Amino acid sequence: MNSTIEIKHIEKSRIDSVDFNNLPFGSVYSDHMLTCTYKNGQWGTPIIEPYAPISLDPSAKIFHYGQSIFEGMKAYKDADENILLFRPTENCKRLNKSAERLVIPQIPEDVFMNGLKELLKVDANWIPTNEGSSLYIRPFMFASGKGFHASPADEYKLMICTAPSGAYFAGKVKVLIEEKYARAANGGVGFAKAGGNYAAQFYPTQLAIEKGFNQVIWTDDNTHEYIEEAGAMNIFVRINDTLITSPVSDRILDGITRKSIIQIAKDLDIDVEVRKITVSEVIAAAQSGSLKEMFGAGTAAVISPIAGFGYQEKEYELPELSQPYASTLKKAITDIQTNKAPDKHGWRVVVK
Ligand code: PLP
Ligand code: COI
């Protein structure tokens, strides 16, 4: 294993062409990217070079058999211009969990972390500082090895690209509780951040969008009676003053935002239950008025309040509260991430 990183700097930065006051999500890319290639049974030297298209053989297995996984992280800057990450080794661990399930080689944590930190230092100017913006980080691994034989590839790439980004959702989020399609099944890859999980969501999500919703809330594939998660975030439901979220499983992504929110809620003496939630319980609560809030939690989405949901051709609106848990928890987590609040759980990592 080579511990050095090769760096080729861009000749002229593109940063002046970016409007940092008007950032989209994930579609403006920083000057550099990192690539590390796994070949002949070992990882090579990571390379940081100008962001550019890459070249792959048409028979690369990523195209045919979907051996592809990714992560989502964010970098922030505090008032002293320190570069901050939030629980980054959790992302590396989850990337390796996904890798194991898709027979992609494990990336050593030091290679991942050192490469990421170096990339952030090279593109430090791209980390936005205005409220609600951050540098979205997209690490991904895929099969670059060739062959039409349906078996794992013999060559892989880890790449990390970054994108100064604003909010993931523009405006209020309306979700449709799904009762026909499933995102994941027992024994499947739902717990992994496999590209195919997202591809499989696009069709049912498109149908939901045509009906006026933004996202689907997935229910269990077997009975469709239990709320699981949304397309890009875990789901929290507040009934009276109790915050409830489903336990993670084979089918549900173990979200880092989710587990941080559970801890922060406990720190704030909010009653939290990690248990299965039935759709009928949510409908009954909506009808009786005890359903106070629903929100999604994820790196891209941060905390996204749900304004209403659809189920079986009926629509339900959530009340507008003056001090929702969603706002309190969003402020609490972003204050920790951006060094505006003490980090009592040791989640923040300063990039040096
Ligand atoms: N669930 C799904 C399907 C996701 O894609 C994400 C986003 O990463 C999450 C949940 C939230 O996970 P995290 O908080 O680790 O970003
Ligand atoms: C993230 O929240 O980082 C994700 O990976 C979700 C993605 C679908 C945007």
mmCIF file of C-alpha atoms and ligand atoms in Angstrom:
data_model
loop_
_atom_site.group_PDB
_atom_site.id
_atom_site.type_symbol
_atom_site.label_atom_id
_atom_site.label_comp_id
_atom_site.label_asym_id
_atom_site.label_seq_id
_atom_site.Cartn_x
_atom_site.Cartn_y
_atom_site.Cartn_z
ATOM 1 C CA MET A 1 0.000 0.000 0.000
ATOM 2 C CA ASN A 2 1.332 3.369 -1.028
ATOM 3 C CA SER A 3 0.690 6.111 1.506
ATOM 4 C CA THR A 4 1.651 9.018 -0.753
ATOM 5 C CA ILE A 5 -0.845 11.018 -2.776
ATOM 6 C CA GLU A 6 0.008 12.400 -6.196
ATOM 7 C CA ILE A 7 -1.348 15.904 -6.782
ATOM 8 C CA LYS A 8 -1.722 17.599 -10.165
ATOM 9 C CA HIS A 9 -3.074 21.100 -9.722
ATOM 10 C CA ILE A 10 -5.493 22.738 -12.128
ATOM 11 C CA GLU A 11 -3.896 25.470 -14.271
ATOM 12 C CA LYS A 12 -6.690 27.966 -13.838
ATOM 13 C CA SER A 13 -9.415 27.603 -11.211
ATOM 14 C CA ARG A 14 -13.053 27.715 -12.389
ATOM 15 C CA ILE A 15 -14.207 29.176 -9.075
ATOM 16 C CA ASP A 16 -14.858 32.700 -10.397
ATOM 17 C CA SER A 17 -17.650 31.353 -12.601
ATOM 18 C CA VAL A 18 -19.620 30.069 -9.592
ATOM 19 C CA ASP A 19 -22.366 32.071 -7.896
ATOM 20 C CA PHE A 20 -21.959 31.022 -4.271
ATOM 21 C CA ASN A 21 -25.122 32.920 -3.311
ATOM 22 C CA ASN A 22 -27.200 30.778 -5.608
ATOM 23 C CA LEU A 23 -25.929 27.240 -5.378
ATOM 24 C CA PRO A 24 -27.872 24.305 -6.798
ATOM 25 C CA PHE A 25 -27.480 20.874 -5.193
ATOM 26 C CA GLY A 26 -24.738 18.666 -6.594
ATOM 27 C CA SER A 27 -24.351 20.037 -10.096
ATOM 28 C CA VAL A 28 -21.425 22.468 -9.845
ATOM 29 C CA TYR A 29 -18.121 20.684 -9.285
ATOM 30 C CA SER A 30 -14.948 21.843 -7.574
ATOM 31 C CA ASP A 31 -11.637 22.069 -9.420
ATOM 32 C CA HIS A 32 -10.217 18.691 -8.398
ATOM 33 C CA MET A 33 -11.200 15.059 -7.946
ATOM 34 C CA LEU A 34 -9.485 12.078 -6.382
ATOM 35 C CA THR A 35 -9.039 8.690 -8.021
ATOM 36 C CA CYS A 36 -7.497 5.551 -6.582
ATOM 37 C CA THR A 37 -7.358 2.370 -8.671
ATOM 38 C CA TYR A 38 -7.473 -1.203 -7.379
ATOM 39 C CA LYS A 39 -5.561 -3.526 -9.703
ATOM 40 C CA ASN A 40 -3.719 -6.839 -9.368
ATOM 41 C CA GLY A 41 -5.163 -7.277 -5.893
ATOM 42 C CA GLN A 42 -4.050 -3.945 -4.438
ATOM 43 C CA TRP A 43 -4.883 -0.266 -4.236
ATOM 44 C CA GLY A 44 -2.470 2.061 -6.057
ATOM 45 C CA THR A 45 -1.402 5.620 -5.309
ATOM 46 C CA PRO A 46 -4.361 8.018 -4.976
ATOM 47 C CA ILE A 47 -4.235 10.843 -7.517
ATOM 48 C CA ILE A 48 -5.768 14.286 -7.080
ATOM 49 C CA GLU A 49 -6.154 15.971 -10.454
ATOM 50 C CA PRO A 50 -8.383 18.483 -12.251
ATOM 51 C CA TYR A 51 -12.058 17.452 -12.395
ATOM 52 C CA ALA A 52 -12.680 15.997 -15.858
ATOM 53 C CA PRO A 53 -14.536 13.214 -17.669
ATOM 54 C CA ILE A 54 -13.006 9.769 -17.299
ATOM 55 C CA SER A 55 -12.519 7.044 -19.851
ATOM 56 C CA LEU A 56 -13.750 3.465 -19.322
ATOM 57 C CA ASP A 57 -13.835 0.375 -21.491
ATOM 58 C CA PRO A 58 -17.382 -0.333 -22.803
ATOM 59 C CA SER A 59 -17.174 -3.775 -21.218
ATOM 60 C CA ALA A 60 -16.398 -2.347 -17.754
ATOM 61 C CA LYS A 61 -18.625 -4.295 -15.357
ATOM 62 C CA ILE A 62 -20.120 -1.169 -13.824
ATOM 63 C CA PHE A 63 -22.149 -0.765 -17.041
ATOM 64 C CA HIS A 64 -23.435 -4.323 -17.179
ATOM 65 C CA TYR A 65 -23.721 -5.623 -13.663
ATOM 66 C CA GLY A 66 -24.026 -2.443 -11.621
ATOM 67 C CA GLN A 67 -21.160 -2.993 -9.204
ATOM 68 C CA SER A 68 -21.327 0.550 -7.903
ATOM 69 C CA ILE A 69 -21.637 2.102 -4.466
ATOM 70 C CA PHE A 70 -21.381 5.626 -3.095
ATOM 71 C CA GLU A 71 -21.419 7.815 -0.014
ATOM 72 C CA GLY A 72 -22.704 11.293 0.762
ATOM 73 C CA MET A 73 -20.857 13.612 3.136
ATOM 74 C CA LYS A 74 -20.424 17.341 3.678
ATOM 75 C CA ALA A 75 -17.574 19.696 4.541
ATOM 76 C CA TYR A 76 -18.121 22.990 6.342
ATOM 77 C CA LYS A 77 -15.987 25.955 7.380
ATOM 78 C CA ASP A 78 -16.251 27.607 10.764
ATOM 79 C CA ALA A 79 -15.749 31.306 11.566
ATOM 80 C CA ASP A 80 -11.969 30.706 11.792
ATOM 81 C CA GLU A 81 -11.884 29.068 8.351
ATOM 82 C CA ASN A 82 -11.225 25.613 9.795
ATOM 83 C CA ILE A 83 -12.397 22.860 7.438
ATOM 84 C CA LEU A 84 -14.788 20.549 9.266
ATOM 85 C CA LEU A 85 -16.191 17.098 8.576
ATOM 86 C CA PHE A 86 -19.004 15.367 10.467
ATOM 87 C CA ARG A 87 -18.464 11.743 11.598
ATOM 88 C CA PRO A 88 -16.477 10.968 8.406
ATOM 89 C CA THR A 89 -15.173 7.575 9.502
ATOM 90 C CA GLU A 90 -18.811 6.426 9.735
ATOM 91 C CA ASN A 91 -19.070 7.049 5.986
ATOM 92 C CA CYS A 92 -15.909 5.068 5.360
ATOM 93 C CA LYS A 93 -17.236 2.175 7.442
ATOM 94 C CA ARG A 94 -20.546 2.227 5.595
ATOM 95 C CA LEU A 95 -18.766 2.403 2.229
ATOM 96 C CA ASN A 96 -16.893 -0.756 3.180
ATOM 97 C CA LYS A 97 -20.115 -2.408 4.348
ATOM 98 C CA SER A 98 -21.663 -1.631 0.970
ATOM 99 C CA ALA A 99 -18.447 -2.790 -0.736
ATOM 100 C CA GLU A 100 -18.550 -6.155 1.017
ATOM 101 C CA ARG A 101 -22.130 -6.778 -0.109
ATOM 102 C CA LEU A 102 -21.279 -5.969 -3.746
ATOM 103 C CA VAL A 103 -17.917 -7.805 -3.727
ATOM 104 C CA ILE A 104 -15.977 -4.580 -4.189
ATOM 105 C CA PRO A 105 -12.608 -4.506 -2.352
ATOM 106 C CA GLN A 106 -12.381 -2.799 1.027
ATOM 107 C CA ILE A 107 -10.783 0.633 1.040
ATOM 108 C CA PRO A 108 -8.432 1.102 4.014
ATOM 109 C CA GLU A 109 -9.718 3.869 6.296
ATOM 110 C CA ASP A 110 -6.404 5.764 6.221
ATOM 111 C CA VAL A 111 -6.340 5.832 2.413
ATOM 112 C CA PHE A 112 -9.914 7.133 2.355
ATOM 113 C CA MET A 113 -9.448 9.713 5.105
ATOM 114 C CA ASN A 114 -6.033 10.999 3.974
ATOM 115 C CA GLY A 115 -7.189 11.266 0.368
ATOM 116 C CA LEU A 116 -10.381 13.061 1.356
ATOM 117 C CA LYS A 117 -8.583 15.508 3.644
ATOM 118 C CA GLU A 118 -5.978 16.293 0.994
ATOM 119 C CA LEU A 119 -8.679 16.879 -1.619
ATOM 120 C CA LEU A 120 -10.487 19.264 0.746
ATOM 121 C CA LYS A 121 -7.294 21.184 1.422
ATOM 122 C CA VAL A 122 -6.606 21.528 -2.324
ATOM 123 C CA ASP A 123 -10.175 22.790 -2.949
ATOM 124 C CA ALA A 124 -10.634 24.627 0.379
ATOM 125 C CA ASN A 125 -11.851 27.764 -1.427
ATOM 126 C CA TRP A 126 -14.817 25.809 -2.752
ATOM 127 C CA ILE A 127 -16.324 25.222 0.704
ATOM 128 C CA PRO A 128 -19.265 27.624 0.985
ATOM 129 C CA THR A 129 -19.751 29.580 4.173
ATOM 130 C CA ASN A 130 -23.227 31.027 3.682
ATOM 131 C CA GLU A 131 -25.984 29.544 5.785
ATOM 132 C CA GLY A 132 -27.664 26.493 4.289
ATOM 133 C CA SER A 133 -24.753 25.787 1.914
ATOM 134 C CA SER A 134 -21.881 23.354 2.271
ATOM 135 C CA LEU A 135 -19.467 21.358 0.175
ATOM 136 C CA TYR A 136 -21.241 18.137 -0.729
ATOM 137 C CA ILE A 137 -18.766 15.263 -0.996
ATOM 138 C CA ARG A 138 -19.466 12.256 -3.167
ATOM 139 C CA PRO A 139 -17.101 9.310 -2.678
ATOM 140 C CA PHE A 140 -17.925 6.355 -4.943
ATOM 141 C CA MET A 141 -16.473 3.004 -5.933
ATOM 142 C CA PHE A 142 -17.208 1.045 -9.062
ATOM 143 C CA ALA A 143 -16.063 -1.861 -11.211
ATOM 144 C CA SER A 144 -13.784 -0.551 -13.942
ATOM 145 C CA GLY A 145 -12.561 -4.067 -14.772
ATOM 146 C CA LYS A 146 -13.663 -5.559 -18.087
ATOM 147 C CA GLY A 147 -15.758 -8.536 -19.102
ATOM 148 C CA PHE A 148 -19.253 -9.713 -19.996
ATOM 149 C CA HIS A 149 -18.946 -12.656 -17.630
ATOM 150 C CA ALA A 150 -21.429 -12.073 -14.823
ATOM 151 C CA SER A 151 -18.937 -12.133 -11.972
ATOM 152 C CA PRO A 152 -17.102 -9.515 -9.906
ATOM 153 C CA ALA A 153 -14.564 -7.376 -11.776
ATOM 154 C CA ASP A 154 -10.823 -7.533 -11.261
ATOM 155 C CA GLU A 155 -10.334 -3.769 -11.284
ATOM 156 C CA TYR A 156 -12.087 -0.994 -9.327
ATOM 157 C CA LYS A 157 -11.870 2.719 -8.781
ATOM 158 C CA LEU A 158 -12.515 4.827 -5.716
ATOM 159 C CA MET A 159 -13.265 8.387 -6.730
ATOM 160 C CA ILE A 160 -14.154 11.436 -4.654
ATOM 161 C CA CYS A 161 -15.744 14.496 -6.251
ATOM 162 C CA THR A 162 -17.067 17.531 -4.436
ATOM 163 C CA ALA A 163 -19.779 20.053 -5.222
ATOM 164 C CA PRO A 164 -20.532 23.327 -3.413
ATOM 165 C CA SER A 165 -24.245 22.908 -2.795
ATOM 166 C CA GLY A 166 -27.377 24.553 -1.519
ATOM 167 C CA ALA A 167 -30.550 22.851 -0.285
ATOM 168 C CA TYR A 168 -31.515 19.432 -1.673
ATOM 169 C CA PHE A 169 -35.227 20.202 -1.672
ATOM 170 C CA ALA A 170 -36.584 23.526 -2.840
ATOM 171 C CA GLY A 171 -39.696 24.270 -0.814
ATOM 172 C CA LYS A 172 -42.079 22.017 1.034
ATOM 173 C CA VAL A 173 -41.777 18.274 0.762
ATOM 174 C CA LYS A 174 -44.837 16.153 0.041
ATOM 175 C CA VAL A 175 -44.461 12.401 0.160
ATOM 176 C CA LEU A 176 -46.487 9.452 -1.066
ATOM 177 C CA ILE A 177 -46.664 6.354 1.113
ATOM 178 C CA GLU A 178 -45.993 3.497 -1.288
ATOM 179 C CA GLU A 179 -48.168 0.402 -1.279
ATOM 180 C CA LYS A 180 -47.198 -1.429 -4.445
ATOM 181 C CA TYR A 181 -43.498 -1.037 -5.264
ATOM 182 C CA ALA A 182 -40.681 -1.856 -2.854
ATOM 183 C CA ARG A 183 -37.240 -0.303 -2.490
ATOM 184 C CA ALA A 184 -35.650 -3.257 -0.758
ATOM 185 C CA ALA A 185 -36.306 -6.786 0.412
ATOM 186 C CA ASN A 186 -35.015 -8.993 3.221
ATOM 187 C CA GLY A 187 -31.646 -10.402 2.257
ATOM 188 C CA GLY A 188 -31.221 -7.760 -0.433
ATOM 189 C CA VAL A 189 -29.039 -4.661 -0.649
ATOM 190 C CA GLY A 190 -31.312 -2.031 0.931
ATOM 191 C CA PHE A 191 -28.821 -1.348 3.734
ATOM 192 C CA ALA A 192 -26.075 -0.611 1.200
ATOM 193 C CA LYS A 193 -25.618 2.621 -0.702
ATOM 194 C CA ALA A 194 -25.670 0.732 -3.975
ATOM 195 C CA GLY A 195 -26.395 2.769 -7.094
ATOM 196 C CA GLY A 196 -28.984 0.197 -8.150
ATOM 197 C CA ASN A 197 -31.137 0.971 -5.101
ATOM 198 C CA TYR A 198 -31.600 4.473 -6.438
ATOM 199 C CA ALA A 199 -32.175 3.413 -10.058
ATOM 200 C CA ALA A 200 -34.942 1.095 -8.832
ATOM 201 C CA GLN A 201 -36.627 3.997 -7.047
ATOM 202 C CA PHE A 202 -36.800 6.270 -10.052
ATOM 203 C CA TYR A 203 -39.868 4.721 -11.703
ATOM 204 C CA PRO A 204 -42.164 4.657 -8.624
ATOM 205 C CA THR A 205 -40.842 8.120 -7.678
ATOM 206 C CA GLN A 206 -41.673 9.393 -11.157
ATOM 207 C CA LEU A 207 -45.244 8.115 -10.733
ATOM 208 C CA ALA A 208 -45.419 9.887 -7.360
ATOM 209 C CA ILE A 209 -44.085 13.129 -8.886
ATOM 210 C CA GLU A 210 -46.773 12.935 -11.587
ATOM 211 C CA LYS A 211 -49.319 12.882 -8.741
ATOM 212 C CA GLY A 212 -47.780 16.002 -7.170
ATOM 213 C CA PHE A 213 -45.455 14.470 -4.563
ATOM 214 C CA ASN A 214 -41.676 14.913 -4.219
ATOM 215 C CA GLN A 215 -40.621 11.567 -2.782
ATOM 216 C CA VAL A 216 -41.905 8.144 -1.924
ATOM 217 C CA ILE A 217 -42.009 6.825 1.612
ATOM 218 C CA TRP A 218 -41.141 3.178 1.301
ATOM 219 C CA THR A 219 -43.005 0.580 3.269
ATOM 220 C CA ASP A 220 -41.873 -3.003 3.901
ATOM 221 C CA ASP A 221 -41.924 -5.137 0.774
ATOM 222 C CA ASN A 222 -43.893 -7.926 2.401
ATOM 223 C CA THR A 223 -46.983 -6.295 3.897
ATOM 224 C CA HIS A 224 -46.594 -2.596 2.997
ATOM 225 C CA GLU A 225 -47.883 -1.923 6.518
ATOM 226 C CA TYR A 226 -44.714 -0.470 8.028
ATOM 227 C CA ILE A 227 -43.075 2.882 7.293
ATOM 228 C CA GLU A 228 -39.420 2.317 6.394
ATOM 229 C CA GLU A 229 -37.564 5.278 4.850
ATOM 230 C CA ALA A 230 -37.702 7.750 1.983
ATOM 231 C CA GLY A 231 -35.702 7.738 -1.238
ATOM 232 C CA ALA A 232 -32.840 9.839 0.088
ATOM 233 C CA MET A 233 -33.476 10.085 3.820
ATOM 234 C CA ASN A 234 -34.602 8.285 6.960
ATOM 235 C CA ILE A 235 -37.998 9.202 8.332
ATOM 236 C CA PHE A 236 -39.046 10.543 11.743
ATOM 237 C CA VAL A 237 -42.665 10.825 12.880
ATOM 238 C CA ARG A 238 -43.796 12.897 15.847
ATOM 239 C CA ILE A 239 -46.984 11.689 17.522
ATOM 240 C CA ASN A 240 -47.967 14.023 20.377
ATOM 241 C CA ASP A 241 -44.539 14.799 21.837
ATOM 242 C CA THR A 242 -42.825 11.509 21.022
ATOM 243 C CA LEU A 243 -40.416 11.243 18.131
ATOM 244 C CA ILE A 244 -40.486 7.827 16.465
ATOM 245 C CA THR A 245 -38.220 6.334 13.851
ATOM 246 C CA SER A 246 -38.048 2.859 12.444
ATOM 247 C CA PRO A 247 -35.161 0.579 13.481
ATOM 248 C CA VAL A 248 -32.632 0.035 10.698
ATOM 249 C CA SER A 249 -32.542 -3.377 9.078
ATOM 250 C CA ASP A 250 -31.415 -5.293 6.017
ATOM 251 C CA ARG A 251 -33.733 -3.059 4.033
ATOM 252 C CA ILE A 252 -33.042 0.369 5.539
ATOM 253 C CA LEU A 253 -29.956 2.561 5.291
ATOM 254 C CA ASP A 254 -28.241 3.127 8.634
ATOM 255 C CA GLY A 255 -28.245 6.910 8.273
ATOM 256 C CA ILE A 256 -25.591 8.915 10.080
ATOM 257 C CA THR A 257 -27.942 11.889 10.351
ATOM 258 C CA ARG A 258 -30.618 9.552 11.761
ATOM 259 C CA LYS A 259 -28.426 8.230 14.544
ATOM 260 C CA SER A 260 -27.090 11.713 15.329
ATOM 261 C CA ILE A 261 -30.647 13.073 15.542
ATOM 262 C CA ILE A 262 -31.695 10.256 17.879
ATOM 263 C CA GLN A 263 -28.786 11.193 20.176
ATOM 264 C CA ILE A 264 -29.382 14.967 19.941
ATOM 265 C CA ALA A 265 -33.100 14.487 20.662
ATOM 266 C CA LYS A 266 -32.210 12.475 23.774
ATOM 267 C CA ASP A 267 -29.733 15.197 24.803
ATOM 268 C CA LEU A 268 -32.583 17.712 24.504
ATOM 269 C CA ASP A 269 -34.896 15.505 26.610
ATOM 270 C CA ILE A 270 -37.157 14.808 23.670
ATOM 271 C CA ASP A 271 -38.875 11.465 24.038
ATOM 272 C CA VAL A 272 -37.528 9.195 21.262
ATOM 273 C CA GLU A 273 -38.729 5.729 20.328
ATOM 274 C CA VAL A 274 -36.895 3.513 17.851
ATOM 275 C CA ARG A 275 -39.599 1.060 16.855
ATOM 276 C CA LYS A 276 -41.642 -0.085 13.932
ATOM 277 C CA ILE A 277 -44.267 2.426 12.804
ATOM 278 C CA THR A 278 -47.372 1.224 11.049
ATOM 279 C CA VAL A 279 -49.019 3.197 8.274
ATOM 280 C CA SER A 280 -52.378 2.736 10.033
ATOM 281 C CA GLU A 281 -50.957 4.313 13.202
ATOM 282 C CA VAL A 282 -49.806 7.362 11.236
ATOM 283 C CA ILE A 283 -53.182 7.678 9.478
ATOM 284 C CA ALA A 284 -55.060 7.343 12.793
ATOM 285 C CA ALA A 285 -52.776 9.973 14.355
ATOM 286 C CA ALA A 286 -53.327 12.302 11.382
ATOM 287 C CA GLN A 287 -57.095 11.870 11.758
ATOM 288 C CA SER A 288 -57.110 12.454 15.517
ATOM 289 C CA GLY A 289 -54.752 15.428 15.365
ATOM 290 C CA SER A 290 -51.969 13.745 17.349
ATOM 291 C CA LEU A 291 -49.669 13.562 14.315
ATOM 292 C CA LYS A 292 -47.644 16.729 14.839
ATOM 293 C CA GLU A 293 -44.688 16.344 12.480
ATOM 294 C CA MET A 294 -42.961 14.155 9.962
ATOM 295 C CA PHE A 295 -39.511 14.876 8.634
ATOM 296 C CA GLY A 296 -36.736 13.273 6.675
ATOM 297 C CA ALA A 297 -33.126 13.179 7.878
ATOM 298 C CA GLY A 298 -30.072 12.712 5.689
ATOM 299 C CA THR A 299 -26.792 14.311 4.697
ATOM 300 C CA ALA A 300 -28.140 15.943 1.538
ATOM 301 C CA ALA A 301 -31.600 16.656 2.962
ATOM 302 C CA VAL A 302 -30.316 17.644 6.468
ATOM 303 C CA ILE A 303 -33.737 17.776 8.158
ATOM 304 C CA SER A 304 -36.540 18.230 5.654
ATOM 305 C CA PRO A 305 -39.970 18.831 7.158
ATOM 306 C CA ILE A 306 -42.799 16.998 5.419
ATOM 307 C CA ALA A 307 -45.770 19.259 4.738
ATOM 308 C CA GLY A 308 -48.161 16.481 3.806
ATOM 309 C CA PHE A 309 -48.467 12.923 2.596
ATOM 310 C CA GLY A 310 -50.640 10.845 0.362
ATOM 311 C CA TYR A 311 -51.930 7.357 0.999
ATOM 312 C CA GLN A 312 -54.507 5.363 -0.939
ATOM 313 C CA GLU A 313 -55.727 8.310 -3.010
ATOM 314 C CA LYS A 314 -56.193 10.494 0.089
ATOM 315 C CA GLU A 315 -54.017 13.407 1.129
ATOM 316 C CA TYR A 316 -53.159 14.404 4.672
ATOM 317 C CA GLU A 317 -51.695 17.734 5.744
ATOM 318 C CA LEU A 318 -49.327 18.180 8.657
ATOM 319 C CA PRO A 319 -49.990 21.117 11.011
ATOM 320 C CA GLU A 320 -47.701 24.168 10.924
ATOM 321 C CA LEU A 321 -46.192 24.393 14.397
ATOM 322 C CA SER A 322 -44.512 27.489 15.791
ATOM 323 C CA GLN A 323 -41.603 25.521 17.269
ATOM 324 C CA PRO A 324 -41.366 22.183 15.498
ATOM 325 C CA TYR A 325 -38.857 19.572 16.605
ATOM 326 C CA ALA A 326 -37.579 19.616 13.015
ATOM 327 C CA SER A 327 -36.345 23.219 13.378
ATOM 328 C CA THR A 328 -34.849 22.650 16.838
ATOM 329 C CA LEU A 329 -33.044 19.497 15.704
ATOM 330 C CA LYS A 330 -31.876 21.013 12.412
ATOM 331 C CA LYS A 331 -30.355 23.964 14.242
ATOM 332 C CA ALA A 332 -28.776 21.684 16.827
ATOM 333 C CA ILE A 333 -27.111 19.402 14.269
ATOM 334 C CA THR A 334 -25.954 22.176 11.912
ATOM 335 C CA ASP A 335 -24.569 24.151 14.876
ATOM 336 C CA ILE A 336 -22.468 21.124 15.824
ATOM 337 C CA GLN A 337 -21.394 20.585 12.204
ATOM 338 C CA THR A 338 -20.303 24.201 11.748
ATOM 339 C CA ASN A 339 -18.679 24.662 15.177
ATOM 340 C CA LYS A 340 -21.326 27.014 16.525
ATOM 341 C CA ALA A 341 -22.121 24.622 19.368
ATOM 342 C CA PRO A 342 -20.027 22.338 21.573
ATOM 343 C CA ASP A 343 -19.370 18.901 20.152
ATOM 344 C CA LYS A 344 -19.939 16.753 23.209
ATOM 345 C CA HIS A 345 -20.012 13.462 21.311
ATOM 346 C CA GLY A 346 -16.758 14.084 19.412
ATOM 347 C CA TRP A 347 -18.416 14.023 15.980
ATOM 348 C CA ARG A 348 -16.559 16.928 14.369
ATOM 349 C CA VAL A 349 -13.247 16.357 12.612
ATOM 350 C CA VAL A 350 -10.986 19.306 11.768
ATOM 351 C CA VAL A 351 -9.129 18.811 8.484
ATOM 352 C CA LYS A 352 -5.481 19.674 9.034
HETATM 353 N N1 PLP B 1 -31.692 6.672 3.365
HETATM 354 C C1 PLP B 1 -31.281 6.727 2.081
HETATM 355 C C2 PLP B 1 -31.910 5.806 1.105
HETATM 356 C C3 PLP B 1 -30.274 7.623 1.694
HETATM 357 O O1 PLP B 1 -29.868 7.693 0.425
HETATM 358 C C4 PLP B 1 -29.722 8.481 2.676
HETATM 359 C C5 PLP B 1 -28.660 9.420 2.306
HETATM 360 O O2 PLP B 1 -27.508 9.182 2.432
HETATM 361 C C6 PLP B 1 -30.159 8.378 3.992
HETATM 362 C C7 PLP B 1 -31.155 7.471 4.300
HETATM 363 C C8 PLP B 1 -29.552 9.197 5.074
HETATM 364 O O3 PLP B 1 -28.261 8.753 5.417
HETATM 365 P P1 PLP B 1 -27.164 9.749 5.967
HETATM 366 O O4 PLP B 1 -27.790 10.463 7.105
HETATM 367 O O5 PLP B 1 -26.053 8.887 6.410
HETATM 368 O O6 PLP B 1 -26.807 10.664 4.867
HETATM 369 C C1 COI B 2 -27.006 11.899 0.839
HETATM 370 O O1 COI B 2 -27.847 12.364 1.591
HETATM 371 O O2 COI B 2 -25.818 12.212 0.925
HETATM 372 C C2 COI B 2 -27.352 10.936 -0.189
HETATM 373 O O3 COI B 2 -26.496 10.187 -0.571
HETATM 374 C C3 COI B 2 -28.682 10.940 -0.794
HETATM 375 C C4 COI B 2 -28.578 11.120 -2.271
HETATM 376 C C5 COI B 2 -29.641 10.375 -2.951
HETATM 377 C C6 COI B 2 -28.533 12.563 -2.654
#
